[in-house]
mmCIF file with all atom_site columns, C-alpha atoms in Angstrom:
data_model
loop_
_atom_site.group_PDB
_atom_site.id
_atom_site.type_symbol
_atom_site.label_atom_id
_atom_site.label_alt_id
_atom_site.label_comp_id
_atom_site.label_asym_id
_atom_site.label_entity_id
_atom_site.label_seq_id
_atom_site.pdbx_PDB_ins_code
_atom_site.Cartn_x
_atom_site.Cartn_y
_atom_site.Cartn_z
_atom_site.occupancy
_atom_site.B_iso_or_equiv
_atom_site.pdbx_formal_charge
_atom_site.auth_seq_id
_atom_site.auth_comp_id
_atom_site.auth_asym_id
_atom_site.auth_atom_id
_atom_site.pdbx_PDB_model_num
ATOM 1   C CA . MET Q 1 1   ? 10.994 61.350 -22.703 1.00 0.00 ? 1   MET Q CA 1
ATOM 2   C CA . GLY Q 1 2   ? 12.435 61.585 -18.710 1.00 0.00 ? 2   GLY Q CA 1
ATOM 3   C CA . TYR Q 1 3   ? 15.652 63.450 -16.810 1.00 0.00 ? 3   TYR Q CA 1
ATOM 4   C CA . LYS Q 1 4   ? 17.200 62.719 -14.355 1.00 0.00 ? 4   LYS Q CA 1
ATOM 5   C CA . PHE Q 1 5   ? 20.329 64.080 -12.664 1.00 0.00 ? 5   PHE Q CA 1
ATOM 6   C CA . VAL Q 1 6   ? 23.070 61.653 -12.665 1.00 0.00 ? 6   VAL Q CA 1
ATOM 7   C CA . HIS Q 1 7   ? 26.204 64.038 -11.409 1.00 0.00 ? 7   HIS Q CA 1
ATOM 8   C CA . SER Q 1 8   ? 27.357 67.624 -10.594 1.00 0.00 ? 8   SER Q CA 1
ATOM 9   C CA . CYS Q 1 9   ? 30.978 68.400 -10.820 1.00 0.00 ? 9   CYS Q CA 1
ATOM 10  C CA . ILE Q 1 10  ? 33.657 71.407 -8.494  1.00 0.00 ? 10  ILE Q CA 1
ATOM 11  C CA . ARG Q 1 11  ? 37.289 71.371 -9.667  1.00 0.00 ? 11  ARG Q CA 1
ATOM 12  C CA . VAL Q 1 12  ? 38.821 70.974 -6.691  1.00 0.00 ? 12  VAL Q CA 1
ATOM 13  C CA . MET Q 1 13  ? 42.579 72.111 -5.791  1.00 0.00 ? 13  MET Q CA 1
ATOM 14  C CA . ASP Q 1 14  ? 43.263 69.199 -3.395  1.00 0.00 ? 14  ASP Q CA 1
ATOM 15  C CA . LEU Q 1 15  ? 42.394 65.818 -4.178  1.00 0.00 ? 15  LEU Q CA 1
ATOM 16  C CA . GLU Q 1 16  ? 42.554 63.415 -0.912  1.00 0.00 ? 16  GLU Q CA 1
ATOM 17  C CA . ALA Q 1 17  ? 42.243 66.444 1.214   1.00 0.00 ? 17  ALA Q CA 1
ATOM 18  C CA . SER Q 1 18  ? 38.654 67.419 -0.791  1.00 0.00 ? 18  SER Q CA 1
ATOM 19  C CA . ILE Q 1 19  ? 38.035 63.465 -0.674  1.00 0.00 ? 19  ILE Q CA 1
ATOM 20  C CA . GLU Q 1 20  ? 38.836 63.098 3.108   1.00 0.00 ? 20  GLU Q CA 1
ATOM 21  C CA . PHE Q 1 21  ? 35.777 66.491 3.827   1.00 0.00 ? 21  PHE Q CA 1
ATOM 22  C CA . TYR Q 1 22  ? 33.456 64.288 1.400   1.00 0.00 ? 22  TYR Q CA 1
ATOM 23  C CA . GLN Q 1 23  ? 33.849 61.807 4.391   1.00 0.00 ? 23  GLN Q CA 1
ATOM 24  C CA . ASN Q 1 24  ? 33.847 62.353 7.239   1.00 0.00 ? 24  ASN Q CA 1
ATOM 25  C CA . ALA Q 1 25  ? 31.401 65.030 6.268   1.00 0.00 ? 25  ALA Q CA 1
ATOM 26  C CA . LEU Q 1 26  ? 29.493 63.962 4.771   1.00 0.00 ? 26  LEU Q CA 1
ATOM 27  C CA . GLY Q 1 27  ? 29.785 59.804 4.700   1.00 0.00 ? 27  GLY Q CA 1
ATOM 28  C CA . LEU Q 1 28  ? 29.662 60.119 0.361   1.00 0.00 ? 28  LEU Q CA 1
ATOM 29  C CA . LYS Q 1 29  ? 31.829 57.036 -0.259  1.00 0.00 ? 29  LYS Q CA 1
ATOM 30  C CA . GLU Q 1 30  ? 34.133 57.040 -3.565  1.00 0.00 ? 30  GLU Q CA 1
ATOM 31  C CA . SER Q 1 31  ? 32.512 54.980 -6.608  1.00 0.00 ? 31  SER Q CA 1
ATOM 32  C CA . ARG Q 1 32  ? 35.175 55.688 -9.235  1.00 0.00 ? 32  ARG Q CA 1
ATOM 33  C CA . ARG Q 1 33  ? 38.040 56.724 -10.489 1.00 0.00 ? 33  ARG Q CA 1
ATOM 34  C CA . LYS Q 1 34  ? 39.109 57.009 -13.947 1.00 0.00 ? 34  LYS Q CA 1
ATOM 35  C CA . GLU Q 1 35  ? 42.749 58.439 -14.012 1.00 0.00 ? 35  GLU Q CA 1
ATOM 36  C CA . PHE Q 1 36  ? 43.517 60.461 -17.111 1.00 0.00 ? 36  PHE Q CA 1
ATOM 37  C CA . SER Q 1 37  ? 47.370 61.725 -18.152 1.00 0.00 ? 37  SER Q CA 1
ATOM 38  C CA . ASP Q 1 38  ? 46.077 65.242 -17.552 1.00 0.00 ? 38  ASP Q CA 1
ATOM 39  C CA . PHE Q 1 39  ? 43.429 64.648 -14.649 1.00 0.00 ? 39  PHE Q CA 1
ATOM 40  C CA . THR Q 1 40  ? 42.133 62.646 -12.115 1.00 0.00 ? 40  THR Q CA 1
ATOM 41  C CA . LEU Q 1 41  ? 38.119 62.046 -12.260 1.00 0.00 ? 41  LEU Q CA 1
ATOM 42  C CA . VAL Q 1 42  ? 36.289 61.231 -8.586  1.00 0.00 ? 42  VAL Q CA 1
ATOM 43  C CA . TYR Q 1 43  ? 32.511 59.989 -7.791  1.00 0.00 ? 43  TYR Q CA 1
ATOM 44  C CA . LEU Q 1 44  ? 31.178 60.254 -5.051  1.00 0.00 ? 44  LEU Q CA 1
ATOM 45  C CA . LYS Q 1 45  ? 27.845 59.116 -3.665  1.00 0.00 ? 45  LYS Q CA 1
ATOM 46  C CA . ALA Q 1 46  ? 26.198 59.178 -0.677  1.00 0.00 ? 46  ALA Q CA 1
ATOM 47  C CA . ASP Q 1 47  ? 24.350 55.440 0.409   1.00 0.00 ? 47  ASP Q CA 1
ATOM 48  C CA . GLU Q 1 48  ? 20.912 55.927 -0.267  1.00 0.00 ? 48  GLU Q CA 1
ATOM 49  C CA . GLY Q 1 49  ? 19.796 58.219 -4.329  1.00 0.00 ? 49  GLY Q CA 1
ATOM 50  C CA . ASP Q 1 50  ? 22.539 57.406 -7.419  1.00 0.00 ? 50  ASP Q CA 1
ATOM 51  C CA . PHE Q 1 51  ? 23.421 60.644 -7.942  1.00 0.00 ? 51  PHE Q CA 1
ATOM 52  C CA . GLU Q 1 52  ? 26.861 61.926 -8.279  1.00 0.00 ? 52  GLU Q CA 1
ATOM 53  C CA . LEU Q 1 53  ? 29.593 64.164 -7.083  1.00 0.00 ? 53  LEU Q CA 1
ATOM 54  C CA . GLU Q 1 54  ? 32.305 64.421 -9.258  1.00 0.00 ? 54  GLU Q CA 1
ATOM 55  C CA . LEU Q 1 55  ? 35.463 65.819 -8.421  1.00 0.00 ? 55  LEU Q CA 1
ATOM 56  C CA . THR Q 1 56  ? 37.829 67.350 -10.079 1.00 0.00 ? 56  THR Q CA 1
ATOM 57  C CA . TYR Q 1 57  ? 41.680 66.778 -9.379  1.00 0.00 ? 57  TYR Q CA 1
ATOM 58  C CA . ASN Q 1 58  ? 43.307 69.087 -12.778 1.00 0.00 ? 58  ASN Q CA 1
ATOM 59  C CA . HIS Q 1 59  ? 47.059 68.203 -11.875 1.00 0.00 ? 59  HIS Q CA 1
ATOM 60  C CA . ASP Q 1 60  ? 48.796 71.638 -13.858 1.00 0.00 ? 60  ASP Q CA 1
ATOM 61  C CA . GLN Q 1 61  ? 46.127 73.588 -11.271 1.00 0.00 ? 61  GLN Q CA 1
ATOM 62  C CA . LYS Q 1 62  ? 48.634 76.162 -9.570  1.00 0.00 ? 62  LYS Q CA 1
ATOM 63  C CA . GLU Q 1 63  ? 46.125 78.350 -8.010  1.00 0.00 ? 63  GLU Q CA 1
ATOM 64  C CA . PRO Q 1 64  ? 42.317 78.299 -6.822  1.00 0.00 ? 64  PRO Q CA 1
ATOM 65  C CA . TYR Q 1 65  ? 39.502 77.687 -9.325  1.00 0.00 ? 65  TYR Q CA 1
ATOM 66  C CA . ILE Q 1 66  ? 37.714 81.669 -8.680  1.00 0.00 ? 66  ILE Q CA 1
ATOM 67  C CA . ILE Q 1 67  ? 33.604 80.013 -7.913  1.00 0.00 ? 67  ILE Q CA 1
ATOM 68  C CA . GLY Q 1 68  ? 31.985 83.566 -8.823  1.00 0.00 ? 68  GLY Q CA 1
ATOM 69  C CA . ASN Q 1 69  ? 28.821 84.956 -7.443  1.00 0.00 ? 69  ASN Q CA 1
ATOM 70  C CA . GLY Q 1 70  ? 27.789 81.899 -10.229 1.00 0.00 ? 70  GLY Q CA 1
ATOM 71  C CA . TYR Q 1 71  ? 27.304 79.358 -7.856  1.00 0.00 ? 71  TYR Q CA 1
ATOM 72  C CA . SER Q 1 72  ? 25.548 79.209 -4.922  1.00 0.00 ? 72  SER Q CA 1
ATOM 73  C CA . HIS Q 1 73  ? 25.584 75.645 -3.084  1.00 0.00 ? 73  HIS Q CA 1
ATOM 74  C CA . ILE Q 1 74  ? 25.249 72.244 -3.993  1.00 0.00 ? 74  ILE Q CA 1
ATOM 75  C CA . ALA Q 1 75  ? 22.320 70.411 -1.158  1.00 0.00 ? 75  ALA Q CA 1
ATOM 76  C CA . LEU Q 1 76  ? 22.116 67.224 1.118   1.00 0.00 ? 76  LEU Q CA 1
ATOM 77  C CA . THR Q 1 77  ? 19.984 66.016 3.336   1.00 0.00 ? 77  THR Q CA 1
ATOM 78  C CA . VAL Q 1 78  ? 19.860 64.706 6.990   1.00 0.00 ? 78  VAL Q CA 1
ATOM 79  C CA . ASP Q 1 79  ? 17.879 62.924 9.436   1.00 0.00 ? 79  ASP Q CA 1
ATOM 80  C CA . ASP Q 1 80  ? 19.246 65.027 12.315  1.00 0.00 ? 80  ASP Q CA 1
ATOM 81  C CA . LEU Q 1 81  ? 20.222 68.753 11.363  1.00 0.00 ? 81  LEU Q CA 1
ATOM 82  C CA . GLN Q 1 82  ? 21.376 69.055 15.850  1.00 0.00 ? 82  GLN Q CA 1
ATOM 83  C CA . LYS Q 1 83  ? 22.996 66.204 15.674  1.00 0.00 ? 83  LYS Q CA 1
ATOM 84  C CA . SER Q 1 84  ? 24.726 67.266 12.267  1.00 0.00 ? 84  SER Q CA 1
ATOM 85  C CA . TYR Q 1 85  ? 25.801 70.665 13.199  1.00 0.00 ? 85  TYR Q CA 1
ATOM 86  C CA . LYS Q 1 86  ? 28.011 69.877 16.252  1.00 0.00 ? 86  LYS Q CA 1
ATOM 87  C CA . LYS Q 1 87  ? 29.201 67.138 14.328  1.00 0.00 ? 87  LYS Q CA 1
ATOM 88  C CA . HIS Q 1 88  ? 30.591 69.671 11.902  1.00 0.00 ? 88  HIS Q CA 1
ATOM 89  C CA . GLN Q 1 89  ? 31.623 72.279 14.849  1.00 0.00 ? 89  GLN Q CA 1
ATOM 90  C CA . ASP Q 1 90  ? 33.510 69.813 16.464  1.00 0.00 ? 90  ASP Q CA 1
ATOM 91  C CA . MET Q 1 91  ? 36.188 69.062 13.345  1.00 0.00 ? 91  MET Q CA 1
ATOM 92  C CA . GLY Q 1 92  ? 36.211 72.461 12.838  1.00 0.00 ? 92  GLY Q CA 1
ATOM 93  C CA . TYR Q 1 93  ? 34.814 72.303 9.580   1.00 0.00 ? 93  TYR Q CA 1
ATOM 94  C CA . LYS Q 1 94  ? 34.102 76.334 8.888   1.00 0.00 ? 94  LYS Q CA 1
ATOM 95  C CA . VAL Q 1 95  ? 29.559 76.748 8.999   1.00 0.00 ? 95  VAL Q CA 1
ATOM 96  C CA . GLY Q 1 96  ? 26.946 78.841 9.052   1.00 0.00 ? 96  GLY Q CA 1
ATOM 97  C CA . GLU Q 1 97  ? 24.115 79.209 11.972  1.00 0.00 ? 97  GLU Q CA 1
ATOM 98  C CA . ILE Q 1 98  ? 20.983 77.094 11.583  1.00 0.00 ? 98  ILE Q CA 1
ATOM 99  C CA . THR Q 1 99  ? 18.448 79.247 10.167  1.00 0.00 ? 99  THR Q CA 1
ATOM 100 C CA . SER Q 1 100 ? 15.484 78.323 7.913   1.00 0.00 ? 100 SER Q CA 1
ATOM 101 C CA . LEU Q 1 101 ? 13.644 80.711 5.387   1.00 0.00 ? 101 LEU Q CA 1
ATOM 102 C CA . SER Q 1 102 ? 9.280  80.889 6.639   1.00 0.00 ? 102 SER Q CA 1
ATOM 103 C CA . GLU Q 1 103 ? 7.707  80.071 10.074  1.00 0.00 ? 103 GLU Q CA 1
ATOM 104 C CA . GLY Q 1 104 ? 6.990  76.250 9.425   1.00 0.00 ? 104 GLY Q CA 1
ATOM 105 C CA . SER Q 1 105 ? 9.858  75.022 6.491   1.00 0.00 ? 105 SER Q CA 1
ATOM 106 C CA . ASN Q 1 106 ? 13.180 72.834 7.518   1.00 0.00 ? 106 ASN Q CA 1
ATOM 107 C CA . ALA Q 1 107 ? 16.084 74.118 9.182   1.00 0.00 ? 107 ALA Q CA 1
ATOM 108 C CA . TYR Q 1 108 ? 19.295 73.753 7.742   1.00 0.00 ? 108 TYR Q CA 1
ATOM 109 C CA . TYR Q 1 109 ? 22.544 75.837 7.803   1.00 0.00 ? 109 TYR Q CA 1
ATOM 110 C CA . PHE Q 1 110 ? 25.417 75.523 4.949   1.00 0.00 ? 110 PHE Q CA 1
ATOM 111 C CA . ILE Q 1 111 ? 28.886 73.642 5.925   1.00 0.00 ? 111 ILE Q CA 1
ATOM 112 C CA . THR Q 1 112 ? 32.220 74.928 3.384   1.00 0.00 ? 112 THR Q CA 1
ATOM 113 C CA . ASP Q 1 113 ? 34.594 72.802 2.134   1.00 0.00 ? 113 ASP Q CA 1
ATOM 114 C CA . PRO Q 1 114 ? 37.804 73.351 1.519   1.00 0.00 ? 114 PRO Q CA 1
ATOM 115 C CA . ASP Q 1 115 ? 37.536 74.568 -2.110  1.00 0.00 ? 115 ASP Q CA 1
ATOM 116 C CA . GLY Q 1 116 ? 35.223 77.295 -0.471  1.00 0.00 ? 116 GLY Q CA 1
ATOM 117 C CA . TYR Q 1 117 ? 32.439 75.048 -2.137  1.00 0.00 ? 117 TYR Q CA 1
ATOM 118 C CA . ASP Q 1 118 ? 29.210 76.486 0.197   1.00 0.00 ? 118 ASP Q CA 1
ATOM 119 C CA . ILE Q 1 119 ? 27.440 72.795 1.370   1.00 0.00 ? 119 ILE Q CA 1
ATOM 120 C CA . GLU Q 1 120 ? 23.447 73.335 2.348   1.00 0.00 ? 120 GLU Q CA 1
ATOM 121 C CA . ILE Q 1 121 ? 23.221 71.116 5.171   1.00 0.00 ? 121 ILE Q CA 1
ATOM 122 C CA . ILE Q 1 122 ? 18.192 69.866 5.004   1.00 0.00 ? 122 ILE Q CA 1
ATOM 123 C CA . GLN Q 1 123 ? 17.136 68.621 8.181   1.00 0.00 ? 123 GLN Q CA 1
ATOM 124 C CA . GLY Q 1 124 ? 14.886 65.549 5.943   1.00 0.00 ? 124 GLY Q CA 1
#
């Protein structure tokens, strides 16, 4: 019996702003959408791989979600970290400094989406 990751879900306040962020900042594309009476699910994925990010938009949510201290981040790799970093800075997104965990490990930085979720961008 084998398992494979299918998707991860985050709840968003402004569906269109979130879609725009993930499309423009990370090149994800909408793969499907499901509309329900009280919520909408939008699935985004990269050109490579099958994993999807599910954006859940609850129509009646008035207050921002509390991300809490249990959420850490999702991660993506990129071929040119410096170019990606500059692009995200130029786009005006909140980005952290480029760093690495230790000598010889891959460099990375974090970018923050409109709802405050952190995304790690790792040199691939």
